[in-house]
Amino acid sequence: MKKSNKQRRAEIKTRRLERAAASAARLREKDVRLPQTDYAFALGCEPADRSVLERYNNTYGVLPAFYEDRPFTCRDCGAEEVWTATQQKWWYEVVHGHIDSRAARCLACRRALRERLRNAPPGANLLREQTDRLRALGDAKPTASAVAEVEAALESKWWSLRVVAIQTMARWGGEANLAKLHELMAARPEGGRRYFAWERVAADAARRALMNTERWP
Ligand SMILES: [Zn+2]
């Protein structure tokens, strides 16, 4: 009976796994090297081009003379896989992957990961979205809900968002906002350990925001 492609691929994979396990066992034994003249002909082996590796790897470690099929366990699904010598040569010498980098995922899991990253939910850009939204509020007259949003942003765990809230207040102007900004400036701590305090960042942000909106008294 004719073998299907799937069967054939499975058989090839089994043979590769066996070969890789054997060569891994060989490498574990000390001082075992394939003879220079033979390694290029050995199955699952590729000679390395050290002149290429040297150009892209600033390492004190020893660069390999050849690549051998390496067995590895997929980080995501746990499948036993083989990183072939040919794939390694391509990775290190064509893509210039660092000499210490290793295969971590099987092909199916690499594809799944790429897909996940491509379809990342907008939550990944939440800070960016909130920042844009807050800035846009400064373009219009403040409504009650806009004021509430800015007040909430001033308490945000992200200081960058608090700074945008301060800028929005400066753009709105008005007695209450200007008073609040001057209050922040007055609370600026002196140097020392307080240098990285939020109060200092807030005071500087308020001063800059007022200068930019020409509301500097
Ligand atoms: Zn996998």
PDB file of C-alpha atoms and ligand atoms in Angstrom:
ATOM      1  CA  MET A   1       0.000   0.000   0.000  1.00  0.00           C
ATOM      2  CA  LYS A   2       1.176   3.501  -0.844  1.00  0.00           C
ATOM      3  CA  LYS A   3       2.297   5.524   2.129  1.00  0.00           C
ATOM      4  CA  SER A   4       0.653   8.878   2.725  1.00  0.00           C
ATOM      5  CA  ASN A   5       2.782  11.977   3.032  1.00  0.00           C
ATOM      6  CA  LYS A   6       1.813  12.170   6.676  1.00  0.00           C
ATOM      7  CA  GLN A   7       3.120   8.650   7.338  1.00  0.00           C
ATOM      8  CA  ARG A   8       6.314   9.408   5.493  1.00  0.00           C
ATOM      9  CA  ARG A   9       6.859  12.593   7.480  1.00  0.00           C
ATOM     10  CA  ALA A  10       6.223  10.716  10.723  1.00  0.00           C
ATOM     11  CA  GLU A  11       8.819   8.092   9.779  1.00  0.00           C
ATOM     12  CA  ILE A  12      11.385  10.734   8.880  1.00  0.00           C
ATOM     13  CA  LYS A  13      10.738  12.448  12.184  1.00  0.00           C
ATOM     14  CA  THR A  14      11.163   9.202  14.119  1.00  0.00           C
ATOM     15  CA  ARG A  15      14.474   8.526  12.397  1.00  0.00           C
ATOM     16  CA  ARG A  16      15.636  12.057  13.131  1.00  0.00           C
ATOM     17  CA  LEU A  17      14.693  11.756  16.788  1.00  0.00           C
ATOM     18  CA  GLU A  18      16.643   8.501  17.091  1.00  0.00           C
ATOM     19  CA  ARG A  19      19.650   9.964  15.353  1.00  0.00           C
ATOM     20  CA  ALA A  20      19.563  13.141  17.439  1.00  0.00           C
ATOM     21  CA  ALA A  21      19.293  11.147  20.672  1.00  0.00           C
ATOM     22  CA  ALA A  22      22.292   9.081  19.605  1.00  0.00           C
ATOM     23  CA  SER A  23      24.415  12.108  18.779  1.00  0.00           C
ATOM     24  CA  ALA A  24      23.349  13.861  22.001  1.00  0.00           C
ATOM     25  CA  ALA A  25      24.539  10.786  23.910  1.00  0.00           C
ATOM     26  CA  ARG A  26      27.810  10.896  21.984  1.00  0.00           C
ATOM     27  CA  LEU A  27      28.299  14.574  22.821  1.00  0.00           C
ATOM     28  CA  ARG A  28      27.731  13.851  26.522  1.00  0.00           C
ATOM     29  CA  GLU A  29      30.792  11.595  26.495  1.00  0.00           C
ATOM     30  CA  LYS A  30      33.873  13.706  26.872  1.00  0.00           C
ATOM     31  CA  ASP A  31      36.455  14.180  24.124  1.00  0.00           C
ATOM     32  CA  VAL A  32      34.405  12.476  21.471  1.00  0.00           C
ATOM     33  CA  ARG A  33      34.738  14.328  18.179  1.00  0.00           C
ATOM     34  CA  LEU A  34      33.710  13.296  14.739  1.00  0.00           C
ATOM     35  CA  PRO A  35      36.806  13.034  12.528  1.00  0.00           C
ATOM     36  CA  GLN A  36      37.176  16.217  10.455  1.00  0.00           C
ATOM     37  CA  THR A  37      37.117  14.350   7.146  1.00  0.00           C
ATOM     38  CA  ASP A  38      33.999  12.385   7.958  1.00  0.00           C
ATOM     39  CA  TYR A  39      31.686  14.836   9.607  1.00  0.00           C
ATOM     40  CA  ALA A  40      30.532  16.510   6.418  1.00  0.00           C
ATOM     41  CA  PHE A  41      29.283  13.178   5.133  1.00  0.00           C
ATOM     42  CA  ALA A  42      27.609  12.073   8.326  1.00  0.00           C
ATOM     43  CA  LEU A  43      23.827  12.234   8.303  1.00  0.00           C
ATOM     44  CA  GLY A  44      22.347  14.953  10.474  1.00  0.00           C
ATOM     45  CA  CYS A  45      25.592  16.908  10.336  1.00  0.00           C
ATOM     46  CA  GLU A  46      26.524  20.216   8.715  1.00  0.00           C
ATOM     47  CA  PRO A  47      29.937  21.882   8.708  1.00  0.00           C
ATOM     48  CA  ALA A  48      29.923  25.337  10.302  1.00  0.00           C
ATOM     49  CA  ASP A  49      31.426  28.386   8.639  1.00  0.00           C
ATOM     50  CA  ARG A  50      33.385  29.905  11.505  1.00  0.00           C
ATOM     51  CA  SER A  51      34.345  33.001   9.515  1.00  0.00           C
ATOM     52  CA  VAL A  52      30.628  33.911   9.349  1.00  0.00           C
ATOM     53  CA  LEU A  53      30.027  33.038  13.006  1.00  0.00           C
ATOM     54  CA  GLU A  54      32.989  35.147  14.126  1.00  0.00           C
ATOM     55  CA  ARG A  55      31.612  38.189  12.325  1.00  0.00           C
ATOM     56  CA  TYR A  56      28.307  38.086  14.190  1.00  0.00           C
ATOM     57  CA  ASN A  57      29.253  36.626  17.556  1.00  0.00           C
ATOM     58  CA  ASN A  58      31.303  38.513  20.075  1.00  0.00           C
ATOM     59  CA  THR A  59      31.896  35.546  22.334  1.00  0.00           C
ATOM     60  CA  TYR A  60      34.760  34.079  24.351  1.00  0.00           C
ATOM     61  CA  GLY A  61      33.154  30.665  23.977  1.00  0.00           C
ATOM     62  CA  VAL A  62      34.318  28.174  21.365  1.00  0.00           C
ATOM     63  CA  LEU A  63      32.470  28.429  18.068  1.00  0.00           C
ATOM     64  CA  PRO A  64      31.281  25.095  16.678  1.00  0.00           C
ATOM     65  CA  ALA A  65      33.103  23.340  13.832  1.00  0.00           C
ATOM     66  CA  PHE A  66      29.896  21.586  12.805  1.00  0.00           C
ATOM     67  CA  TYR A  67      26.197  21.367  13.662  1.00  0.00           C
ATOM     68  CA  GLU A  68      24.479  18.179  14.688  1.00  0.00           C
ATOM     69  CA  ASP A  69      20.742  17.437  14.876  1.00  0.00           C
ATOM     70  CA  ARG A  70      19.648  18.386  18.375  1.00  0.00           C
ATOM     71  CA  PRO A  71      16.664  16.949  20.194  1.00  0.00           C
ATOM     72  CA  PHE A  72      14.574  19.412  22.216  1.00  0.00           C
ATOM     73  CA  THR A  73      11.265  19.554  24.039  1.00  0.00           C
ATOM     74  CA  CYS A  74       8.795  22.174  22.821  1.00  0.00           C
ATOM     75  CA  ARG A  75       8.348  24.793  25.537  1.00  0.00           C
ATOM     76  CA  ASP A  76       4.612  25.125  24.858  1.00  0.00           C
ATOM     77  CA  CYS A  77       3.217  21.684  24.013  1.00  0.00           C
ATOM     78  CA  GLY A  78       5.978  19.414  25.311  1.00  0.00           C
ATOM     79  CA  ALA A  79       6.420  17.613  21.968  1.00  0.00           C
ATOM     80  CA  GLU A  80       9.781  15.946  21.345  1.00  0.00           C
ATOM     81  CA  GLU A  81      11.309  17.701  18.372  1.00  0.00           C
ATOM     82  CA  VAL A  82      14.555  17.832  16.450  1.00  0.00           C
ATOM     83  CA  TRP A  83      16.348  21.017  15.546  1.00  0.00           C
ATOM     84  CA  THR A  84      18.162  19.773  12.462  1.00  0.00           C
ATOM     85  CA  ALA A  85      21.763  20.625  11.625  1.00  0.00           C
ATOM     86  CA  THR A  86      20.554  22.328   8.429  1.00  0.00           C
ATOM     87  CA  GLN A  87      18.084  24.488  10.381  1.00  0.00           C
ATOM     88  CA  GLN A  88      20.850  25.432  12.841  1.00  0.00           C
ATOM     89  CA  LYS A  89      23.219  26.431  10.040  1.00  0.00           C
ATOM     90  CA  TRP A  90      20.493  28.613   8.539  1.00  0.00           C
ATOM     91  CA  TRP A  91      19.655  30.134  11.944  1.00  0.00           C
ATOM     92  CA  TYR A  92      23.236  30.980  12.929  1.00  0.00           C
ATOM     93  CA  GLU A  93      24.802  31.785   9.574  1.00  0.00           C
ATOM     94  CA  VAL A  94      21.966  33.269   7.490  1.00  0.00           C
ATOM     95  CA  VAL A  95      19.707  34.848  10.132  1.00  0.00           C
ATOM     96  CA  HIS A  96      22.743  35.493  12.401  1.00  0.00           C
ATOM     97  CA  GLY A  97      20.949  34.242  15.506  1.00  0.00           C
ATOM     98  CA  HIS A  98      23.222  34.491  18.539  1.00  0.00           C
ATOM     99  CA  ILE A  99      25.371  31.421  19.085  1.00  0.00           C
ATOM    100  CA  ASP A 100      23.794  30.848  22.524  1.00  0.00           C
ATOM    101  CA  SER A 101      20.207  30.904  21.188  1.00  0.00           C
ATOM    102  CA  ARG A 102      18.403  27.577  20.863  1.00  0.00           C
ATOM    103  CA  ALA A 103      15.197  26.243  19.337  1.00  0.00           C
ATOM    104  CA  ALA A 104      12.430  26.409  21.932  1.00  0.00           C
ATOM    105  CA  ARG A 105       9.142  25.683  20.138  1.00  0.00           C
ATOM    106  CA  CYS A 106       7.893  23.233  17.525  1.00  0.00           C
ATOM    107  CA  LEU A 107       6.664  24.613  14.200  1.00  0.00           C
ATOM    108  CA  ALA A 108       2.970  24.393  15.158  1.00  0.00           C
ATOM    109  CA  CYS A 109       3.578  26.307  18.410  1.00  0.00           C
ATOM    110  CA  ARG A 110       5.735  28.925  16.647  1.00  0.00           C
ATOM    111  CA  ARG A 111       2.884  29.522  14.201  1.00  0.00           C
ATOM    112  CA  ALA A 112       0.345  29.673  17.042  1.00  0.00           C
ATOM    113  CA  LEU A 113       2.519  32.188  18.915  1.00  0.00           C
ATOM    114  CA  ARG A 114       2.850  34.394  15.836  1.00  0.00           C
ATOM    115  CA  GLU A 115      -0.925  34.262  15.395  1.00  0.00           C
ATOM    116  CA  ARG A 116      -1.512  35.201  19.053  1.00  0.00           C
ATOM    117  CA  LEU A 117       0.824  38.165  18.777  1.00  0.00           C
ATOM    118  CA  ARG A 118      -0.829  39.338  15.559  1.00  0.00           C
ATOM    119  CA  ASN A 119      -4.290  39.180  17.151  1.00  0.00           C
ATOM    120  CA  ALA A 120      -3.282  40.712  20.481  1.00  0.00           C
ATOM    121  CA  PRO A 121      -6.315  42.446  22.009  1.00  0.00           C
ATOM    122  CA  PRO A 122      -6.396  46.246  22.215  1.00  0.00           C
ATOM    123  CA  GLY A 123      -5.673  45.850  25.928  1.00  0.00           C
ATOM    124  CA  ALA A 124      -2.026  45.503  24.958  1.00  0.00           C
ATOM    125  CA  ASN A 125      -2.131  49.167  23.933  1.00  0.00           C
ATOM    126  CA  LEU A 126      -4.349  50.291  26.786  1.00  0.00           C
ATOM    127  CA  LEU A 127      -1.980  52.994  28.047  1.00  0.00           C
ATOM    128  CA  ARG A 128      -1.578  54.432  24.547  1.00  0.00           C
ATOM    129  CA  GLU A 129      -5.367  54.503  24.065  1.00  0.00           C
ATOM    130  CA  GLN A 130      -6.007  56.161  27.416  1.00  0.00           C
ATOM    131  CA  THR A 131      -3.308  58.739  26.733  1.00  0.00           C
ATOM    132  CA  ASP A 132      -4.786  59.629  23.335  1.00  0.00           C
ATOM    133  CA  ARG A 133      -8.258  59.804  24.816  1.00  0.00           C
ATOM    134  CA  LEU A 134      -7.155  62.081  27.636  1.00  0.00           C
ATOM    135  CA  ARG A 135      -5.353  64.404  25.215  1.00  0.00           C
ATOM    136  CA  ALA A 136      -8.459  64.588  23.029  1.00  0.00           C
ATOM    137  CA  LEU A 137     -10.483  65.739  26.052  1.00  0.00           C
ATOM    138  CA  GLY A 138      -8.269  68.825  26.221  1.00  0.00           C
ATOM    139  CA  ASP A 139      -9.476  69.904  22.765  1.00  0.00           C
ATOM    140  CA  ALA A 140     -13.032  70.555  23.945  1.00  0.00           C
ATOM    141  CA  LYS A 141     -14.632  72.452  26.821  1.00  0.00           C
ATOM    142  CA  PRO A 142     -14.609  70.348  29.986  1.00  0.00           C
ATOM    143  CA  THR A 143     -17.797  68.439  30.697  1.00  0.00           C
ATOM    144  CA  ALA A 144     -18.583  66.856  34.066  1.00  0.00           C
ATOM    145  CA  SER A 145     -17.592  63.412  32.806  1.00  0.00           C
ATOM    146  CA  ALA A 146     -14.383  64.744  31.232  1.00  0.00           C
ATOM    147  CA  VAL A 147     -13.418  66.383  34.534  1.00  0.00           C
ATOM    148  CA  ALA A 148     -14.127  63.095  36.336  1.00  0.00           C
ATOM    149  CA  GLU A 149     -11.899  61.246  33.853  1.00  0.00           C
ATOM    150  CA  VAL A 150      -9.038  63.659  34.355  1.00  0.00           C
ATOM    151  CA  GLU A 151      -9.371  63.398  38.129  1.00  0.00           C
ATOM    152  CA  ALA A 152      -9.274  59.608  37.865  1.00  0.00           C
ATOM    153  CA  ALA A 153      -6.206  59.795  35.583  1.00  0.00           C
ATOM    154  CA  LEU A 154      -4.419  61.911  38.210  1.00  0.00           C
ATOM    155  CA  GLU A 155      -4.633  58.858  40.493  1.00  0.00           C
ATOM    156  CA  SER A 156      -3.482  56.415  37.784  1.00  0.00           C
ATOM    157  CA  LYS A 157      -0.720  53.948  38.578  1.00  0.00           C
ATOM    158  CA  TRP A 158       0.977  55.183  35.401  1.00  0.00           C
ATOM    159  CA  TRP A 159       2.731  58.479  35.986  1.00  0.00           C
ATOM    160  CA  SER A 160       2.756  59.207  32.250  1.00  0.00           C
ATOM    161  CA  LEU A 161      -1.046  59.212  32.326  1.00  0.00           C
ATOM    162  CA  ARG A 162      -1.049  61.556  35.337  1.00  0.00           C
ATOM    163  CA  VAL A 163       1.198  63.927  33.402  1.00  0.00           C
ATOM    164  CA  VAL A 164      -1.241  63.978  30.471  1.00  0.00           C
ATOM    165  CA  ALA A 165      -4.043  64.724  32.947  1.00  0.00           C
ATOM    166  CA  ILE A 166      -2.040  67.742  34.143  1.00  0.00           C
ATOM    167  CA  GLN A 167      -1.533  68.896  30.535  1.00  0.00           C
ATOM    168  CA  THR A 168      -5.265  68.569  29.871  1.00  0.00           C
ATOM    169  CA  MET A 169      -6.049  70.680  32.938  1.00  0.00           C
ATOM    170  CA  ALA A 170      -3.638  73.353  31.732  1.00  0.00           C
ATOM    171  CA  ARG A 171      -5.302  73.429  28.333  1.00  0.00           C
ATOM    172  CA  TRP A 172      -8.735  73.762  29.892  1.00  0.00           C
ATOM    173  CA  GLY A 173      -7.561  76.574  32.143  1.00  0.00           C
ATOM    174  CA  GLY A 174     -10.181  78.092  34.419  1.00  0.00           C
ATOM    175  CA  GLU A 175      -9.751  79.236  37.986  1.00  0.00           C
ATOM    176  CA  ALA A 176     -10.023  75.848  39.685  1.00  0.00           C
ATOM    177  CA  ASN A 177      -7.593  74.109  37.315  1.00  0.00           C
ATOM    178  CA  LEU A 178      -5.017  76.917  37.487  1.00  0.00           C
ATOM    179  CA  ALA A 179      -5.208  76.915  41.277  1.00  0.00           C
ATOM    180  CA  LYS A 180      -4.656  73.175  41.341  1.00  0.00           C
ATOM    181  CA  LEU A 181      -1.638  73.436  38.986  1.00  0.00           C
ATOM    182  CA  HIS A 182      -0.041  76.164  41.122  1.00  0.00           C
ATOM    183  CA  GLU A 183      -0.615  73.999  44.153  1.00  0.00           C
ATOM    184  CA  LEU A 184       1.294  71.172  42.465  1.00  0.00           C
ATOM    185  CA  MET A 185       4.169  73.520  41.588  1.00  0.00           C
ATOM    186  CA  ALA A 186       4.343  74.836  45.141  1.00  0.00           C
ATOM    187  CA  ALA A 187       4.607  71.268  46.487  1.00  0.00           C
ATOM    188  CA  ARG A 188       7.788  70.572  44.514  1.00  0.00           C
ATOM    189  CA  PRO A 189      10.242  68.782  46.833  1.00  0.00           C
ATOM    190  CA  GLU A 190      13.911  69.700  46.998  1.00  0.00           C
ATOM    191  CA  GLY A 191      16.574  67.268  45.698  1.00  0.00           C
ATOM    192  CA  GLY A 192      17.909  64.297  47.641  1.00  0.00           C
ATOM    193  CA  ARG A 193      15.916  61.134  47.919  1.00  0.00           C
ATOM    194  CA  ARG A 194      12.676  62.916  47.046  1.00  0.00           C
ATOM    195  CA  TYR A 195      14.098  63.646  43.612  1.00  0.00           C
ATOM    196  CA  PHE A 196      12.225  60.729  42.107  1.00  0.00           C
ATOM    197  CA  ALA A 197       8.996  61.440  43.927  1.00  0.00           C
ATOM    198  CA  TRP A 198       5.771  61.922  42.033  1.00  0.00           C
ATOM    199  CA  GLU A 199       5.397  65.410  43.598  1.00  0.00           C
ATOM    200  CA  ARG A 200       8.514  66.604  41.780  1.00  0.00           C
ATOM    201  CA  VAL A 201       7.415  65.103  38.474  1.00  0.00           C
ATOM    202  CA  ALA A 202       3.947  66.649  38.936  1.00  0.00           C
ATOM    203  CA  ALA A 203       5.355  70.102  39.746  1.00  0.00           C
ATOM    204  CA  ASP A 204       7.586  70.112  36.667  1.00  0.00           C
ATOM    205  CA  ALA A 205       4.764  68.808  34.466  1.00  0.00           C
ATOM    206  CA  ALA A 206       2.442  71.556  35.738  1.00  0.00           C
ATOM    207  CA  ARG A 207       5.038  74.280  35.113  1.00  0.00           C
ATOM    208  CA  ARG A 208       5.787  73.040  31.584  1.00  0.00           C
ATOM    209  CA  ALA A 209       2.092  72.605  30.777  1.00  0.00           C
ATOM    210  CA  LEU A 210       1.320  76.173  31.878  1.00  0.00           C
ATOM    211  CA  MET A 211       4.220  77.555  29.826  1.00  0.00           C
ATOM    212  CA  ASN A 212       3.079  75.609  26.762  1.00  0.00           C
ATOM    213  CA  THR A 213      -0.478  76.885  27.056  1.00  0.00           C
ATOM    214  CA  GLU A 214       0.775  80.446  27.730  1.00  0.00           C
ATOM    215  CA  ARG A 215      -1.026  80.595  31.020  1.00  0.00           C
ATOM    216  CA  TRP A 216       2.166  81.314  32.921  1.00  0.00           C
ATOM    217  CA  PRO A 217       1.227  84.166  35.259  1.00  0.00           C
TER     218      PRO A 217
HETATM  219 ZN    ZN B   1       4.853  22.675  20.366  1.00  0.00          ZN
END
